[in-house]
XYZ file of C-alpha atoms in Angstrom:
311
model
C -8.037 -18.474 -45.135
C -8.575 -20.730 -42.197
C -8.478 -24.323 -43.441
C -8.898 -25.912 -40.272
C -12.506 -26.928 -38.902
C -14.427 -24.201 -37.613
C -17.325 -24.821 -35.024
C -21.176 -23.277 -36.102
C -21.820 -20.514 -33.268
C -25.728 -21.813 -32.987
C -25.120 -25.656 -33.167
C -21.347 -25.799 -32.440
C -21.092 -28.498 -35.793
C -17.902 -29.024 -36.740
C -19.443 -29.913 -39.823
C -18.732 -26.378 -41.790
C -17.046 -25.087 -44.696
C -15.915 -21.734 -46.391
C -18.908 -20.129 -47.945
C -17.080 -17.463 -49.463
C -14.924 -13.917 -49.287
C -15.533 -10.300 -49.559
C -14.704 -6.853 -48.778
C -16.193 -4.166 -47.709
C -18.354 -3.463 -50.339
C -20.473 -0.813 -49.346
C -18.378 1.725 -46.795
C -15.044 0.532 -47.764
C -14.432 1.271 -44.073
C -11.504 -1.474 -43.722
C -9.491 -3.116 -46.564
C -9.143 -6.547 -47.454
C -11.160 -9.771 -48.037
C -13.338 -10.837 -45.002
C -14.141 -14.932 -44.530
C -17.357 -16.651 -44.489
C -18.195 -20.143 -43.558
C -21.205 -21.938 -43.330
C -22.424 -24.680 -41.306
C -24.095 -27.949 -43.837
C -26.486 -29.058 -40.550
C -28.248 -26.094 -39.643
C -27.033 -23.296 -42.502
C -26.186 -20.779 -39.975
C -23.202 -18.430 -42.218
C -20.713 -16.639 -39.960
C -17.431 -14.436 -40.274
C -14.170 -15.978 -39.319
C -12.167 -14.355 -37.165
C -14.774 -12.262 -35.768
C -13.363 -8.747 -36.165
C -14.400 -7.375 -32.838
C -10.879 -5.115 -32.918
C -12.563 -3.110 -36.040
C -15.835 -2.229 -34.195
C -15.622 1.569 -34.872
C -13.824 1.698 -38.089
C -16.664 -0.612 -39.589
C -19.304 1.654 -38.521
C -18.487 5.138 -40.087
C -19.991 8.490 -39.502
C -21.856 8.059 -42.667
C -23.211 4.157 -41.822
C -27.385 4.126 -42.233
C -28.550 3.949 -38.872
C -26.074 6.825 -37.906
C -27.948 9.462 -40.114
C -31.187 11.472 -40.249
C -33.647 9.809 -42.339
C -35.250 12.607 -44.037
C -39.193 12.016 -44.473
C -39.529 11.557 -48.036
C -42.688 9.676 -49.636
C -40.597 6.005 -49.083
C -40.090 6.878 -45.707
C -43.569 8.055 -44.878
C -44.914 4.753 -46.373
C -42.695 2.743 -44.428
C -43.270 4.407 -41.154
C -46.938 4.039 -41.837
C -46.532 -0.152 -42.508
C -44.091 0.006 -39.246
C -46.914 1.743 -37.255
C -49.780 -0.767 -38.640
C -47.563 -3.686 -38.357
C -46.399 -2.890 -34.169
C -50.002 -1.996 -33.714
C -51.191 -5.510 -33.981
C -48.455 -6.659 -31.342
C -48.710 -3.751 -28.877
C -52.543 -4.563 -28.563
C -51.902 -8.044 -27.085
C -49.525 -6.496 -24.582
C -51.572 -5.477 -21.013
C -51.167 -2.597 -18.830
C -52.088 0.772 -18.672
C -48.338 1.699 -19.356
C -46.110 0.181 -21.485
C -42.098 0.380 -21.761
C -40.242 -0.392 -25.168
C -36.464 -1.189 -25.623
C -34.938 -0.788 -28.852
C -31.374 -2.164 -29.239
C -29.687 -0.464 -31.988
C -31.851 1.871 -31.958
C -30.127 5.255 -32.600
C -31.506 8.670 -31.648
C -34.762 6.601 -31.523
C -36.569 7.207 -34.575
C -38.423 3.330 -34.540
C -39.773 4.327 -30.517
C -41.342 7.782 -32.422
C -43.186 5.288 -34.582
C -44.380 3.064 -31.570
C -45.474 6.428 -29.289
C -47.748 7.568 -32.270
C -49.006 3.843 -32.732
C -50.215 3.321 -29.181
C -50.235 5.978 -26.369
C -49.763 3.321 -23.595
C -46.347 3.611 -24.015
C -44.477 6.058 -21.923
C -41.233 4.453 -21.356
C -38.791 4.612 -24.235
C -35.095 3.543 -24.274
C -32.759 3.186 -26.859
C -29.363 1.148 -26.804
C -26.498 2.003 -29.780
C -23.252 2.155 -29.845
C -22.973 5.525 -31.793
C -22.241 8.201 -29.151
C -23.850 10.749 -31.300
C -26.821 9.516 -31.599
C -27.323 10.435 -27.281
C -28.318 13.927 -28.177
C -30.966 13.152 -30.525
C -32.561 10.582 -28.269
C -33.065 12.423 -25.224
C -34.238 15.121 -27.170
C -37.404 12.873 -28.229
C -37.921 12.157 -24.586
C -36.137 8.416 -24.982
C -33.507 7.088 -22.630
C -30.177 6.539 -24.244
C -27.372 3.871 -23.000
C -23.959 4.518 -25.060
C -22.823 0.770 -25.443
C -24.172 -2.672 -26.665
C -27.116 -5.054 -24.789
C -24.032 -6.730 -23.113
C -23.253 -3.945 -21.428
C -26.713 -2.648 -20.811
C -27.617 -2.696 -17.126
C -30.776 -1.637 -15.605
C -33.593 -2.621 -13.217
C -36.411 -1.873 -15.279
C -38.074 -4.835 -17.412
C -39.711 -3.866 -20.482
C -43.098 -5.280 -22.104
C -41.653 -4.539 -25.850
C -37.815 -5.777 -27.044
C -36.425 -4.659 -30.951
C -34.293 -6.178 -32.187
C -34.509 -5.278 -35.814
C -31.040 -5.895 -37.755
C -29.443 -6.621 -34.853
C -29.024 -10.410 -33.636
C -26.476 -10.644 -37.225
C -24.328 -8.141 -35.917
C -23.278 -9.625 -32.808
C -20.657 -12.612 -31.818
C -22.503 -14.136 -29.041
C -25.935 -14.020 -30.092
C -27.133 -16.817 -27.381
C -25.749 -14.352 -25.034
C -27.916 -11.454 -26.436
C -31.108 -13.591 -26.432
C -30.731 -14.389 -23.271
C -30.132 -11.120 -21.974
C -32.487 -9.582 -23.947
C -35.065 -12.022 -22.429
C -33.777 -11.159 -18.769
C -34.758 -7.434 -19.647
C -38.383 -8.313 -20.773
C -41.813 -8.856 -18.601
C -43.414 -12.140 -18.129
C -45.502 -11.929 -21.197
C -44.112 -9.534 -23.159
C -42.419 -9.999 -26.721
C -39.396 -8.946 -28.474
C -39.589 -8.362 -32.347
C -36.317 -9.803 -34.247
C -35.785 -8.754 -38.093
C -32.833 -10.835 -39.587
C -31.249 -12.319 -43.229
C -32.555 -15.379 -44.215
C -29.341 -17.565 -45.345
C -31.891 -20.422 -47.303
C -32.625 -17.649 -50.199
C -32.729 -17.235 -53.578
C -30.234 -14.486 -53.968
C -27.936 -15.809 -50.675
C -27.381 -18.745 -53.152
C -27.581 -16.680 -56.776
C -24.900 -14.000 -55.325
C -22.294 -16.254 -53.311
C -19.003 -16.340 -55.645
C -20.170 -12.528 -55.861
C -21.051 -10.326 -53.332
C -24.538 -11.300 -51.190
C -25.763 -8.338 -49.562
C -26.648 -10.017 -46.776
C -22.941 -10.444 -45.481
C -23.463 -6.415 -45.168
C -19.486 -7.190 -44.996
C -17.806 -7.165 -42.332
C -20.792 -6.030 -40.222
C -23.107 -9.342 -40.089
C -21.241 -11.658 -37.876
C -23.475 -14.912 -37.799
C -26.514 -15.170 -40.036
C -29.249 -17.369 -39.685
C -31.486 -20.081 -41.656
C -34.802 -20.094 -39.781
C -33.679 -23.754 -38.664
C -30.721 -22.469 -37.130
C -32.665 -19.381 -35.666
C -34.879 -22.199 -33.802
C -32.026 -23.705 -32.520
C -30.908 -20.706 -31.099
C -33.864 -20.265 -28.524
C -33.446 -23.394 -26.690
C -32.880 -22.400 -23.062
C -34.111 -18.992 -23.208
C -37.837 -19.657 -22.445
C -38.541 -17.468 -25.431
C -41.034 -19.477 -28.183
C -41.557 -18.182 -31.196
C -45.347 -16.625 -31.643
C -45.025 -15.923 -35.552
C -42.143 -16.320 -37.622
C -42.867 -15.145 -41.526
C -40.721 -14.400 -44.607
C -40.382 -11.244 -45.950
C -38.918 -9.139 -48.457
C -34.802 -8.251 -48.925
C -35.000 -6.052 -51.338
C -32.086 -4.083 -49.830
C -29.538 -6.934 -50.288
C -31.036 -7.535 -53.973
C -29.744 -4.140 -54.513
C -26.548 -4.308 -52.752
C -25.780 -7.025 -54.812
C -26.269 -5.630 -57.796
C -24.616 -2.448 -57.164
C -21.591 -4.213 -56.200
C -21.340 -6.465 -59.161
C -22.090 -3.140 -61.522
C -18.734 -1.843 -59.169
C -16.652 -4.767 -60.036
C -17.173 -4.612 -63.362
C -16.430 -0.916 -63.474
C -19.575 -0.320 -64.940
C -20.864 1.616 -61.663
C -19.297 4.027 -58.872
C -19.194 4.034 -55.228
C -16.846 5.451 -52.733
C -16.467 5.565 -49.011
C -17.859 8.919 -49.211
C -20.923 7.460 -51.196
C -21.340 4.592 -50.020
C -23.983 2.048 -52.165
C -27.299 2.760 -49.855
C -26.757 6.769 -51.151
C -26.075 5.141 -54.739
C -28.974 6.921 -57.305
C -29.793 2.904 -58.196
C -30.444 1.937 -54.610
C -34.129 2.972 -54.160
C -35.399 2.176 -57.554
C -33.854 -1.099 -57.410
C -34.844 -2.098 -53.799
C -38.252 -0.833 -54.689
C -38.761 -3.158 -57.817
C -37.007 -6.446 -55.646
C -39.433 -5.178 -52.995
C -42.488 -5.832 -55.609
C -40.264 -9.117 -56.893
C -39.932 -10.278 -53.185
C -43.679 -9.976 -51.640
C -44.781 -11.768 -55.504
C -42.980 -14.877 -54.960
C -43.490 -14.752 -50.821
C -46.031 -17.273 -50.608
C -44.476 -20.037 -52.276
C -40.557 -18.984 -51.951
C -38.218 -18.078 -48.876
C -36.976 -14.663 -48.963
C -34.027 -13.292 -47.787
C -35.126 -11.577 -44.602
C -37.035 -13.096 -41.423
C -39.489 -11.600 -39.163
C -39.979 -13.363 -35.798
C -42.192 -12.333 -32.711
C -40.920 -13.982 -29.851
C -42.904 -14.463 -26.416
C -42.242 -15.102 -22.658
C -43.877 -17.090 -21.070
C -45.344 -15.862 -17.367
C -43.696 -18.733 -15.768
C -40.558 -18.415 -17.331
């Protein structure tokens, strides 16, 4: 464990301390215990050292994003709340013609959701580092770039960013802000979905496992304070930040401590998201989560950001 004083990646505080350790919990794609620190001024929690060397052993074959979600009833309903949801901020964005950029966004499943929500939008690409995933994407009619936003180049600026479960995953995320509001028009917005470190079961789960660490996948995870101080000297202002539900690392959680304790079983083959207990549980922390939303902050933030036309 590093001992010595470790600088916050948003505020660069040397005012941080070990939060906690944990392994790889739910692909047991590397061994050992990973290191997490968090900063007391602005609660940001980040991984220490960074393991940038392990990029493509932490990210299986099997990892979420990487498979076909099949369209069961729990998909269809979500799709359906994703469509309403982007509807609302597609229809403040002008133009005849719209182009979306989804970073992470696999074979591109999130841009089907947006083309049925609004037909203004004929430019699609998708960014991921899976190379499989190129393929499926261009199939759907989406461009595909094999790499991360760093690495992105293009000419094109886009009226729609995603960034949904992404900004965590990343060691420079200043440097992805920033280029992710190079890419986007005057006026348009990127969408951000990210843990929430200031949450009940952040706190309730730390000498455990918190399924927000997603260990050793999220790199730096935010407080909304520290998420604020993030922005400055992007031009990008925040147009709605809210709280909502983490069911997901609720169940993670859980799992994991039922693993511990022998009393459950995962494997790298079955990895906890395909664990029987996963949907039933994230479904009832789903119902705990959007209960106790409007007087409690939950463990996952959504934030639309805007640029300004002068920026």
């Amino acid at each position: 464990m590093n001992t010595a004083a470790l600088s916050c990646p948003v505020c660069q505080s040397a005012n941080t301390a070990h939060w906690s350790s944990a392994p790889d919990y739910e692909y047991f794609s590397v061994e050992g215990n990973f290191n997490y620190y968090t900063c007391r001024d602005c609660g940001t929690i980040f991984i220490d050292p960074v393991p940038v060397a392990l990029l493509h052993k932490i990210y299986p074959a099997n990892y979420y994003s990487f498979v076909n979600k099949g369209k069961n009833p729990v998909v269809r309903v979500k799709e359906w709340l994703d469509r309403r949801f982007f509807r609302k901020i597609i229809k403040q964005l002008p133009g005849d013609t719209l182009a979306v950029l989804d970073v992470g966004g696999g074979t591109g499943w999130m841009l089907d959701v947006l083309k049925r929500a609004d037909q203004r939008i004929q430019f699609t690409q998708s960014v991921d580092i899976d190379p499989r995933a190129r393929e499926g994407a261009e199939a759907k009619g989406h461009a595909y770039f094999e790499g991360t936003i760093e690495q992105f180049e293009t000419d094109k600026r886009f009226d729609l960013v995603l960034l949904l479960n992404l900004i965590e995953h990343v060691a420079d995320p200043k440097a992805v802000m920033q280029k992710a509001g190079d890419l986007l028009k005057p006026g348009g917005r990127i969408v951000i979905k990210t843990p929430n470190t200031d949450s009940w079961d952040a706190r309730l789960f730390r000498n455990t496992y918190w399924g927000g660490l997603h260990s050793p996948r999220h790199w730096v995870i935010f407080s909304e304070k520290s998420f604020r101080l993030l922005l400055n000297g992007t031009g990008l202002t925040i147009q709605r930040l809210q709280y909502t539900q983490g069911a997901p690392f609720w169940a993670f959680s859980i799992i994991a401590a039922g693993y511990r304790r022998k009393w459950l079983r995962v494997s790298a083959q079955k990895p906890i998201i395909f664990h029987w207990l996963f949907a039933p549980l994230s479904a009832i922390f789903a119902c705990v989560d959007f209960i106790r939303r409007p007087f409690a902050k939950t463990s996952q933030l959504f934030i639309v950001l805007h640029k300004e036309h002068n920026s």
